[in-house]
Amino acid sequence: MSFGRIVALRGPAAIAVGLAALVVGIVLAAWTERSLGNYQLALQLHGGGVVDLGHSMEPQDGLQGRMVRISGTPRVVEAPYDSDFNQQAATPVLARHVRMFQWRELRLGSNVTYELDWADKPQDSSRFAQPQGHANPGPFPIASKRFDAGNVELGGYKLDAALVHALPDSEPVAPVVKALPANLAASFSLQDGALVTSANPGNPRLGDLQVSWSAVPLQEVTVIARVDGDHLVAVPNAVDGDGYEVNVGDSTLLDMRPDIAAQPVLIWPRRILAVLLAVLGMCLLLRQRDATRIDPRLALGGGLLVVGVFAALPWLGSSTAAALAWLGVALVGLALLLWHRRASRRHSHH
């Protein structure tokens, strides 16, 4: 049906089409503003919009302070080093794990039993129900420790410490026995990928130590973080608590942050269409009152008033500026209605 035929409608059909156009215009305006408001709220939550760099291998200009998404395999420039054991690995994070063969207390109801087993923390035997005969050596002579790479790069950017620590997964790393310092080489032997102090590795004794290492694997990851010079850093004071995100593999922006990936489009065309639909609806409804002539001030004023009010509602409590802007549109509509009313009174007096 052409626009001219729609405007020429009369009777119940005109009322039905007019109400439908008015309602659709109101719903379109409110939905457009709500989707835009939700998108802006998501930007605030995560620290801003994200520029998708994909697998870019070089830093780009104009991104200072922007959030970016970048995928690839991190490159370790300065490998972590365990100086105590002279161990080094091409990994973002190298972790040393120390366990001691100790007495452990097991409780099952009122029954208390004891067993010797490996534990990664000192077991305080003074707190045992039966400490006699189950005394443990005490603190570990060597502590577990984490060693970070001095420089890890992704796409030409250096990863901040928080991002390095967030790199996922872990895999065992076999120690290089030949690299051990002489004093430790005399005390430790290799057993199942770990160093042990046991004289008989298959039959450990109380107080024996076991030292092993694990590393974050070099694998493809996807990082969302803020550009700070030649670094990728976490957004400070981000509402979501982290200010960055790290995923294994080539994750799309939609996978990682669906709330900001689907950016609302055609905002202004949708706003204009909402106003036009509301004005069309007002025209059809007003024609039922005066079939000869419709004052454009009345139709436009009514359309602007209802669209302005309903478009302002989604912004209340989130954006005062946006709410006031739409209320300003509503006031323009109200002014047109008052103008029409004053003009009608003058005309009636004449």
mmCIF file of C-alpha atoms in Angstrom:
data_model
loop_
_atom_site.group_PDB
_atom_site.id
_atom_site.type_symbol
_atom_site.label_atom_id
_atom_site.label_comp_id
_atom_site.label_asym_id
_atom_site.label_seq_id
_atom_site.Cartn_x
_atom_site.Cartn_y
_atom_site.Cartn_z
ATOM 1 C CA MET A 1 0.000 0.000 0.000
ATOM 2 C CA SER A 2 1.406 3.410 -1.024
ATOM 3 C CA PHE A 3 1.933 6.237 1.471
ATOM 4 C CA GLY A 4 -0.781 8.295 -0.174
ATOM 5 C CA ARG A 5 -3.352 5.519 0.180
ATOM 6 C CA ILE A 6 -2.382 5.030 3.843
ATOM 7 C CA VAL A 7 -2.885 8.722 4.614
ATOM 8 C CA ALA A 8 -6.217 8.665 2.764
ATOM 9 C CA LEU A 9 -7.619 5.895 4.960
ATOM 10 C CA ARG A 10 -10.845 6.614 6.838
ATOM 11 C CA GLY A 11 -12.895 5.034 9.592
ATOM 12 C CA PRO A 12 -11.876 1.970 11.603
ATOM 13 C CA ALA A 13 -9.091 1.084 9.162
ATOM 14 C CA ALA A 14 -7.470 4.482 9.696
ATOM 15 C CA ILE A 15 -7.738 4.135 13.471
ATOM 16 C CA ALA A 16 -6.223 0.643 13.407
ATOM 17 C CA VAL A 17 -3.342 1.628 11.116
ATOM 18 C CA GLY A 18 -2.793 4.863 13.033
ATOM 19 C CA LEU A 19 -2.590 3.104 16.385
ATOM 20 C CA ALA A 20 -0.296 0.451 14.908
ATOM 21 C CA ALA A 21 2.054 3.070 13.429
ATOM 22 C CA LEU A 22 2.105 5.012 16.697
ATOM 23 C CA VAL A 23 2.829 1.912 18.788
ATOM 24 C CA VAL A 24 5.515 0.656 16.390
ATOM 25 C CA GLY A 25 7.170 4.085 16.448
ATOM 26 C CA ILE A 26 7.173 4.136 20.256
ATOM 27 C CA VAL A 27 8.494 0.565 20.509
ATOM 28 C CA LEU A 28 11.177 1.216 17.879
ATOM 29 C CA ALA A 29 12.363 4.335 19.702
ATOM 30 C CA ALA A 30 12.455 2.642 23.114
ATOM 31 C CA TRP A 31 14.155 -0.498 21.740
ATOM 32 C CA THR A 32 16.784 1.548 19.883
ATOM 33 C CA GLU A 33 17.681 3.561 22.978
ATOM 34 C CA ARG A 34 17.672 0.500 25.237
ATOM 35 C CA SER A 35 20.025 -1.424 22.925
ATOM 36 C CA LEU A 36 22.335 1.589 22.720
ATOM 37 C CA GLY A 37 22.212 2.024 26.488
ATOM 38 C CA ASN A 38 23.037 -1.636 27.101
ATOM 39 C CA TYR A 39 25.961 -1.395 24.683
ATOM 40 C CA GLN A 40 27.368 1.694 26.384
ATOM 41 C CA LEU A 41 26.922 0.050 29.786
ATOM 42 C CA ALA A 42 28.902 -2.960 28.537
ATOM 43 C CA LEU A 43 31.661 -0.626 27.334
ATOM 44 C CA GLN A 44 31.878 0.918 30.798
ATOM 45 C CA LEU A 45 31.889 -2.525 32.400
ATOM 46 C CA HIS A 46 34.827 -3.785 30.326
ATOM 47 C CA GLY A 47 36.793 -0.554 30.052
ATOM 48 C CA GLY A 48 35.844 0.583 26.543
ATOM 49 C CA GLY A 49 35.310 -0.608 23.001
ATOM 50 C CA VAL A 50 37.646 -3.131 21.409
ATOM 51 C CA VAL A 51 39.668 -2.725 18.209
ATOM 52 C CA ASP A 52 40.035 -6.126 16.561
ATOM 53 C CA LEU A 53 43.669 -6.540 15.435
ATOM 54 C CA GLY A 54 43.329 -10.232 14.607
ATOM 55 C CA HIS A 55 46.742 -11.837 14.065
ATOM 56 C CA SER A 56 48.601 -8.559 13.574
ATOM 57 C CA MET A 57 52.303 -9.004 14.278
ATOM 58 C CA GLU A 58 53.237 -5.325 14.582
ATOM 59 C CA PRO A 59 51.925 -2.510 16.814
ATOM 60 C CA GLN A 60 49.712 -0.013 15.009
ATOM 61 C CA ASP A 61 49.509 3.757 15.325
ATOM 62 C CA GLY A 62 46.578 5.533 16.911
ATOM 63 C CA LEU A 63 45.751 2.831 19.454
ATOM 64 C CA GLN A 64 47.224 4.402 22.582
ATOM 65 C CA GLY A 65 44.773 3.896 25.450
ATOM 66 C CA ARG A 66 42.435 1.756 23.320
ATOM 67 C CA MET A 67 41.288 -1.770 24.079
ATOM 68 C CA VAL A 68 42.422 -4.270 21.449
ATOM 69 C CA ARG A 69 41.843 -7.929 20.651
ATOM 70 C CA ILE A 70 44.862 -9.797 19.326
ATOM 71 C CA SER A 71 45.529 -13.489 18.663
ATOM 72 C CA GLY A 72 48.719 -15.469 18.261
ATOM 73 C CA THR A 73 51.353 -17.509 20.064
ATOM 74 C CA PRO A 74 53.286 -15.528 22.689
ATOM 75 C CA ARG A 75 57.005 -15.113 22.117
ATOM 76 C CA VAL A 76 59.325 -15.434 25.111
ATOM 77 C CA VAL A 77 62.128 -12.884 24.756
ATOM 78 C CA GLU A 78 63.628 -13.266 28.249
ATOM 79 C CA ALA A 79 63.009 -16.757 29.631
ATOM 80 C CA PRO A 80 62.331 -17.335 33.351
ATOM 81 C CA TYR A 81 65.244 -18.680 35.390
ATOM 82 C CA ASP A 82 65.327 -20.707 38.614
ATOM 83 C CA SER A 83 68.734 -19.682 39.930
ATOM 84 C CA ASP A 84 68.605 -22.084 42.904
ATOM 85 C CA PHE A 85 68.571 -25.128 40.615
ATOM 86 C CA ASN A 86 70.006 -23.469 37.490
ATOM 87 C CA GLN A 87 66.903 -24.382 35.484
ATOM 88 C CA GLN A 88 65.530 -22.345 32.587
ATOM 89 C CA ALA A 89 62.734 -22.885 30.066
ATOM 90 C CA ALA A 90 61.268 -20.990 27.106
ATOM 91 C CA THR A 91 57.930 -20.374 28.779
ATOM 92 C CA PRO A 92 56.035 -17.336 30.066
ATOM 93 C CA VAL A 93 55.893 -18.773 33.598
ATOM 94 C CA LEU A 94 58.044 -21.465 35.208
ATOM 95 C CA ALA A 95 56.815 -22.861 38.523
ATOM 96 C CA ARG A 96 58.821 -24.898 41.030
ATOM 97 C CA HIS A 97 56.840 -27.333 43.162
ATOM 98 C CA VAL A 98 58.330 -28.728 46.370
ATOM 99 C CA ARG A 99 56.862 -31.614 48.350
ATOM 100 C CA MET A 100 58.089 -33.464 51.434
ATOM 101 C CA PHE A 101 57.435 -37.034 52.517
ATOM 102 C CA GLN A 102 55.588 -36.551 55.826
ATOM 103 C CA TRP A 103 53.164 -38.034 58.281
ATOM 104 C CA ARG A 104 49.542 -37.162 57.563
ATOM 105 C CA GLU A 105 46.662 -37.537 59.978
ATOM 106 C CA LEU A 106 43.487 -39.123 58.591
ATOM 107 C CA ARG A 107 40.208 -38.918 60.469
ATOM 108 C CA LEU A 108 37.142 -41.030 59.753
ATOM 109 C CA GLY A 109 34.571 -40.388 62.431
ATOM 110 C CA SER A 110 36.227 -41.150 65.757
ATOM 111 C CA ASN A 111 38.969 -43.227 64.128
ATOM 112 C CA VAL A 112 42.372 -41.601 63.619
ATOM 113 C CA THR A 113 45.063 -43.165 61.455
ATOM 114 C CA TYR A 114 48.433 -41.993 60.136
ATOM 115 C CA GLU A 115 50.245 -42.522 56.867
ATOM 116 C CA LEU A 116 53.417 -41.327 55.195
ATOM 117 C CA ASP A 117 52.801 -39.472 51.933
ATOM 118 C CA TRP A 118 54.008 -36.575 49.823
ATOM 119 C CA ALA A 119 52.567 -33.185 50.845
ATOM 120 C CA ASP A 120 53.187 -29.737 49.384
ATOM 121 C CA LYS A 121 52.902 -27.997 52.766
ATOM 122 C CA PRO A 122 54.484 -28.723 56.158
ATOM 123 C CA GLN A 123 52.187 -30.931 58.244
ATOM 124 C CA ASP A 124 52.148 -29.637 61.829
ATOM 125 C CA SER A 125 52.487 -32.872 63.803
ATOM 126 C CA SER A 126 52.162 -30.988 67.109
ATOM 127 C CA ARG A 127 48.456 -30.715 66.341
ATOM 128 C CA PHE A 128 48.051 -34.441 65.764
ATOM 129 C CA ALA A 129 45.878 -36.395 68.172
ATOM 130 C CA GLN A 130 48.773 -38.839 68.577
ATOM 131 C CA PRO A 131 51.978 -36.866 67.873
ATOM 132 C CA GLN A 132 54.252 -39.451 69.464
ATOM 133 C CA GLY A 133 55.840 -41.548 66.754
ATOM 134 C CA HIS A 134 54.475 -39.256 64.020
ATOM 135 C CA ALA A 135 56.757 -36.233 64.320
ATOM 136 C CA ASN A 136 57.393 -34.343 61.079
ATOM 137 C CA PRO A 137 60.631 -32.491 60.220
ATOM 138 C CA GLY A 138 59.053 -29.016 60.130
ATOM 139 C CA PRO A 139 59.511 -26.220 57.538
ATOM 140 C CA PHE A 140 60.731 -27.033 54.047
ATOM 141 C CA PRO A 141 64.396 -26.188 53.415
ATOM 142 C CA ILE A 142 63.432 -25.232 49.856
ATOM 143 C CA ALA A 143 60.234 -23.364 48.981
ATOM 144 C CA SER A 144 57.921 -23.627 46.029
ATOM 145 C CA LYS A 145 58.268 -20.595 43.800
ATOM 146 C CA ARG A 146 57.074 -19.046 40.547
ATOM 147 C CA PHE A 147 59.421 -17.475 38.019
ATOM 148 C CA ASP A 148 58.082 -15.060 35.399
ATOM 149 C CA ALA A 149 59.672 -14.414 32.040
ATOM 150 C CA GLY A 150 61.333 -11.020 31.831
ATOM 151 C CA ASN A 151 59.656 -10.224 28.526
ATOM 152 C CA VAL A 152 56.766 -11.951 26.750
ATOM 153 C CA GLU A 153 55.451 -10.467 23.510
ATOM 154 C CA LEU A 154 52.251 -10.942 21.537
ATOM 155 C CA GLY A 155 51.789 -9.240 18.203
ATOM 156 C CA GLY A 156 54.746 -6.966 18.877
ATOM 157 C CA TYR A 157 53.356 -5.824 22.224
ATOM 158 C CA LYS A 158 54.929 -6.689 25.578
ATOM 159 C CA LEU A 159 52.478 -8.397 27.928
ATOM 160 C CA ASP A 160 52.045 -6.857 31.358
ATOM 161 C CA ALA A 161 52.676 -9.114 34.363
ATOM 162 C CA ALA A 162 48.941 -9.548 35.023
ATOM 163 C CA LEU A 163 48.417 -10.833 31.478
ATOM 164 C CA VAL A 164 51.400 -13.177 31.710
ATOM 165 C CA HIS A 165 49.990 -14.634 34.928
ATOM 166 C CA ALA A 166 46.616 -15.084 33.212
ATOM 167 C CA LEU A 167 48.013 -17.242 30.405
ATOM 168 C CA PRO A 168 46.194 -20.561 30.821
ATOM 169 C CA ASP A 169 47.163 -24.192 31.277
ATOM 170 C CA SER A 170 50.249 -25.894 32.643
ATOM 171 C CA GLU A 171 52.479 -28.768 31.594
ATOM 172 C CA PRO A 172 55.303 -30.601 33.382
ATOM 173 C CA VAL A 173 58.891 -29.692 32.568
ATOM 174 C CA ALA A 174 61.640 -32.256 33.074
ATOM 175 C CA PRO A 175 64.631 -30.832 34.950
ATOM 176 C CA VAL A 176 68.061 -30.770 33.325
ATOM 177 C CA VAL A 177 70.115 -32.773 35.805
ATOM 178 C CA LYS A 178 73.417 -31.777 34.217
ATOM 179 C CA ALA A 179 72.639 -28.119 34.910
ATOM 180 C CA LEU A 180 72.251 -28.607 38.692
ATOM 181 C CA PRO A 181 74.767 -26.880 40.958
ATOM 182 C CA ALA A 182 77.319 -29.312 42.368
ATOM 183 C CA ASN A 183 75.924 -29.256 45.910
ATOM 184 C CA LEU A 184 72.387 -30.062 44.720
ATOM 185 C CA ALA A 185 73.539 -32.619 42.169
ATOM 186 C CA ALA A 186 75.043 -34.576 45.054
ATOM 187 C CA SER A 187 71.736 -34.527 46.969
ATOM 188 C CA PHE A 188 69.133 -35.068 44.248
ATOM 189 C CA SER A 189 68.475 -37.758 41.682
ATOM 190 C CA LEU A 190 65.922 -37.942 38.880
ATOM 191 C CA GLN A 191 62.774 -39.984 39.485
ATOM 192 C CA ASP A 192 59.683 -39.873 37.226
ATOM 193 C CA GLY A 193 60.406 -36.372 35.931
ATOM 194 C CA ALA A 194 61.185 -34.912 39.366
ATOM 195 C CA LEU A 195 64.240 -34.499 41.573
ATOM 196 C CA VAL A 196 64.202 -36.438 44.855
ATOM 197 C CA THR A 197 66.573 -36.661 47.797
ATOM 198 C CA SER A 198 65.664 -40.286 48.512
ATOM 199 C CA ALA A 199 68.553 -42.729 48.678
ATOM 200 C CA ASN A 200 66.088 -45.228 47.247
ATOM 201 C CA PRO A 201 63.671 -43.179 45.054
ATOM 202 C CA GLY A 202 61.186 -46.013 44.932
ATOM 203 C CA ASN A 203 61.065 -46.181 48.722
ATOM 204 C CA PRO A 204 61.126 -42.607 50.112
ATOM 205 C CA ARG A 205 61.745 -41.915 53.784
ATOM 206 C CA LEU A 206 60.375 -39.324 56.212
ATOM 207 C CA GLY A 207 61.748 -35.883 55.350
ATOM 208 C CA ASP A 208 62.722 -36.683 51.764
ATOM 209 C CA LEU A 209 62.121 -33.858 49.281
ATOM 210 C CA GLN A 210 60.636 -33.961 45.808
ATOM 211 C CA VAL A 211 61.138 -30.996 43.463
ATOM 212 C CA SER A 212 59.386 -30.696 40.103
ATOM 213 C CA TRP A 213 58.671 -27.954 37.594
ATOM 214 C CA SER A 214 55.742 -26.967 35.420
ATOM 215 C CA ALA A 215 55.397 -24.338 32.726
ATOM 216 C CA VAL A 216 52.716 -22.409 30.915
ATOM 217 C CA PRO A 217 52.741 -23.881 27.377
ATOM 218 C CA LEU A 218 53.424 -21.732 24.341
ATOM 219 C CA GLN A 219 50.136 -21.999 22.483
ATOM 220 C CA GLU A 220 47.810 -19.768 20.511
ATOM 221 C CA VAL A 221 45.861 -17.412 22.751
ATOM 222 C CA THR A 222 43.549 -14.462 22.289
ATOM 223 C CA VAL A 223 44.041 -11.427 24.509
ATOM 224 C CA ILE A 224 41.851 -8.384 25.082
ATOM 225 C CA ALA A 225 43.731 -5.613 26.885
ATOM 226 C CA ARG A 226 44.584 -1.911 26.736
ATOM 227 C CA VAL A 227 47.464 -0.492 24.704
ATOM 228 C CA ASP A 228 49.931 1.464 26.837
ATOM 229 C CA GLY A 229 52.891 2.445 24.680
ATOM 230 C CA ASP A 230 54.426 -0.838 23.532
ATOM 231 C CA HIS A 231 52.697 -2.806 26.314
ATOM 232 C CA LEU A 232 49.344 -4.548 26.664
ATOM 233 C CA VAL A 233 48.021 -3.870 30.146
ATOM 234 C CA ALA A 234 44.906 -4.417 32.230
ATOM 235 C CA VAL A 235 42.402 -1.571 32.445
ATOM 236 C CA PRO A 236 42.755 -0.057 35.927
ATOM 237 C CA ASN A 237 39.637 -0.028 38.102
ATOM 238 C CA ALA A 238 37.546 -1.856 35.499
ATOM 239 C CA VAL A 239 34.019 -2.519 36.695
ATOM 240 C CA ASP A 240 34.277 -6.187 35.683
ATOM 241 C CA GLY A 241 37.184 -6.567 38.126
ATOM 242 C CA ASP A 242 39.843 -7.750 35.663
ATOM 243 C CA GLY A 243 40.241 -5.188 32.931
ATOM 244 C CA TYR A 244 41.492 -7.833 30.492
ATOM 245 C CA GLU A 245 40.618 -11.250 29.117
ATOM 246 C CA VAL A 246 42.716 -14.201 27.952
ATOM 247 C CA ASN A 247 41.379 -17.237 26.076
ATOM 248 C CA VAL A 248 43.038 -20.307 24.603
ATOM 249 C CA GLY A 249 42.935 -20.430 20.802
ATOM 250 C CA ASP A 250 41.682 -17.919 18.257
ATOM 251 C CA SER A 251 38.531 -16.695 20.013
ATOM 252 C CA THR A 252 36.369 -14.136 18.246
ATOM 253 C CA LEU A 253 35.246 -10.938 19.904
ATOM 254 C CA LEU A 254 31.707 -12.323 19.863
ATOM 255 C CA ASP A 255 32.886 -15.381 21.818
ATOM 256 C CA MET A 256 34.764 -13.348 24.414
ATOM 257 C CA ARG A 257 32.521 -10.328 24.822
ATOM 258 C CA PRO A 258 29.157 -10.843 23.154
ATOM 259 C CA ASP A 259 27.701 -7.815 24.937
ATOM 260 C CA ILE A 260 30.001 -5.403 23.081
ATOM 261 C CA ALA A 261 30.562 -7.369 19.875
ATOM 262 C CA ALA A 262 27.030 -6.715 18.618
ATOM 263 C CA GLN A 263 27.261 -2.928 18.352
ATOM 264 C CA PRO A 264 23.876 -1.344 17.530
ATOM 265 C CA VAL A 265 23.739 -0.103 13.944
ATOM 266 C CA LEU A 266 21.651 2.456 12.037
ATOM 267 C CA ILE A 267 20.864 4.328 15.244
ATOM 268 C CA TRP A 268 19.881 7.604 13.608
ATOM 269 C CA PRO A 269 17.858 6.051 10.760
ATOM 270 C CA ARG A 270 15.955 4.049 13.370
ATOM 271 C CA ARG A 271 15.337 7.165 15.453
ATOM 272 C CA ILE A 272 14.081 9.112 12.446
ATOM 273 C CA LEU A 273 11.875 6.205 11.375
ATOM 274 C CA ALA A 274 10.405 6.015 14.884
ATOM 275 C CA VAL A 275 9.453 9.704 14.755
ATOM 276 C CA LEU A 276 7.999 9.387 11.237
ATOM 277 C CA LEU A 277 5.892 6.387 12.251
ATOM 278 C CA ALA A 278 4.606 8.228 15.308
ATOM 279 C CA VAL A 279 3.761 11.306 13.210
ATOM 280 C CA LEU A 280 1.995 9.114 10.621
ATOM 281 C CA GLY A 281 0.000 7.477 13.382
ATOM 282 C CA MET A 282 -0.989 10.870 14.767
ATOM 283 C CA CYS A 283 -2.039 12.020 11.287
ATOM 284 C CA LEU A 284 -4.368 9.055 10.815
ATOM 285 C CA LEU A 285 -5.865 9.411 14.278
ATOM 286 C CA LEU A 286 -6.329 13.173 13.966
ATOM 287 C CA ARG A 287 -8.014 12.762 10.583
ATOM 288 C CA GLN A 288 -10.892 11.052 12.364
ATOM 289 C CA ARG A 289 -11.495 14.296 14.242
ATOM 290 C CA ASP A 290 -11.101 16.651 11.281
ATOM 291 C CA ALA A 291 -11.340 15.028 7.880
ATOM 292 C CA THR A 292 -10.735 18.291 5.995
ATOM 293 C CA ARG A 293 -7.403 19.493 7.336
ATOM 294 C CA ILE A 294 -4.687 18.331 9.717
ATOM 295 C CA ASP A 295 -2.454 20.950 11.310
ATOM 296 C CA PRO A 296 1.120 19.635 10.839
ATOM 297 C CA ARG A 297 2.052 21.211 14.169
ATOM 298 C CA LEU A 298 -0.423 18.944 15.902
ATOM 299 C CA ALA A 299 0.737 15.730 14.195
ATOM 300 C CA LEU A 300 4.450 16.523 14.496
ATOM 301 C CA GLY A 301 4.078 17.778 18.055
ATOM 302 C CA GLY A 302 2.199 14.675 19.160
ATOM 303 C CA GLY A 303 4.725 12.373 17.478
ATOM 304 C CA LEU A 304 7.721 14.147 19.021
ATOM 305 C CA LEU A 305 6.090 14.213 22.443
ATOM 306 C CA VAL A 306 5.349 10.485 22.702
ATOM 307 C CA VAL A 307 8.614 9.372 21.075
ATOM 308 C CA GLY A 308 10.655 11.743 23.228
ATOM 309 C CA VAL A 309 9.083 10.528 26.465
ATOM 310 C CA PHE A 310 9.380 6.809 25.708
ATOM 311 C CA ALA A 311 12.901 7.157 24.260
ATOM 312 C CA ALA A 312 14.039 8.938 27.430
ATOM 313 C CA LEU A 313 12.829 6.171 29.750
ATOM 314 C CA PRO A 314 15.650 3.638 29.002
ATOM 315 C CA TRP A 315 18.255 6.284 29.861
ATOM 316 C CA LEU A 316 16.885 7.188 33.278
ATOM 317 C CA GLY A 317 19.463 6.220 35.878
ATOM 318 C CA SER A 318 22.211 5.518 33.343
ATOM 319 C CA SER A 319 22.757 8.626 31.212
ATOM 320 C CA THR A 320 21.354 11.959 32.313
ATOM 321 C CA ALA A 321 22.547 13.645 29.119
ATOM 322 C CA ALA A 322 20.722 11.206 26.832
ATOM 323 C CA ALA A 323 17.566 11.336 28.940
ATOM 324 C CA LEU A 324 17.580 15.152 28.887
ATOM 325 C CA ALA A 325 18.150 15.169 25.126
ATOM 326 C CA TRP A 326 15.057 13.065 24.514
ATOM 327 C CA LEU A 327 13.038 15.017 27.049
ATOM 328 C CA GLY A 328 14.095 18.092 25.075
ATOM 329 C CA VAL A 329 12.591 16.472 21.976
ATOM 330 C CA ALA A 330 9.418 15.854 23.959
ATOM 331 C CA LEU A 331 9.364 19.519 25.037
ATOM 332 C CA VAL A 332 9.657 20.582 21.393
ATOM 333 C CA GLY A 333 6.639 18.418 20.666
ATOM 334 C CA LEU A 334 4.782 19.931 23.607
ATOM 335 C CA ALA A 335 5.669 23.420 22.389
ATOM 336 C CA LEU A 336 4.211 22.614 18.957
ATOM 337 C CA LEU A 337 1.014 21.365 20.594
ATOM 338 C CA LEU A 338 0.729 24.533 22.685
ATOM 339 C CA TRP A 339 1.382 26.618 19.578
ATOM 340 C CA HIS A 340 -1.424 24.801 17.781
ATOM 341 C CA ARG A 341 -3.738 25.324 20.741
ATOM 342 C CA ARG A 342 -3.011 29.051 20.909
ATOM 343 C CA ALA A 343 -3.488 29.401 17.166
ATOM 344 C CA SER A 344 -6.794 27.533 17.377
ATOM 345 C CA ARG A 345 -8.045 29.871 20.119
ATOM 346 C CA ARG A 346 -7.124 32.934 18.085
ATOM 347 C CA HIS A 347 -8.894 31.495 15.069
ATOM 348 C CA SER A 348 -12.038 30.750 17.110
ATOM 349 C CA HIS A 349 -12.124 34.333 18.458
ATOM 350 C CA HIS A 350 -12.079 35.655 14.918
#
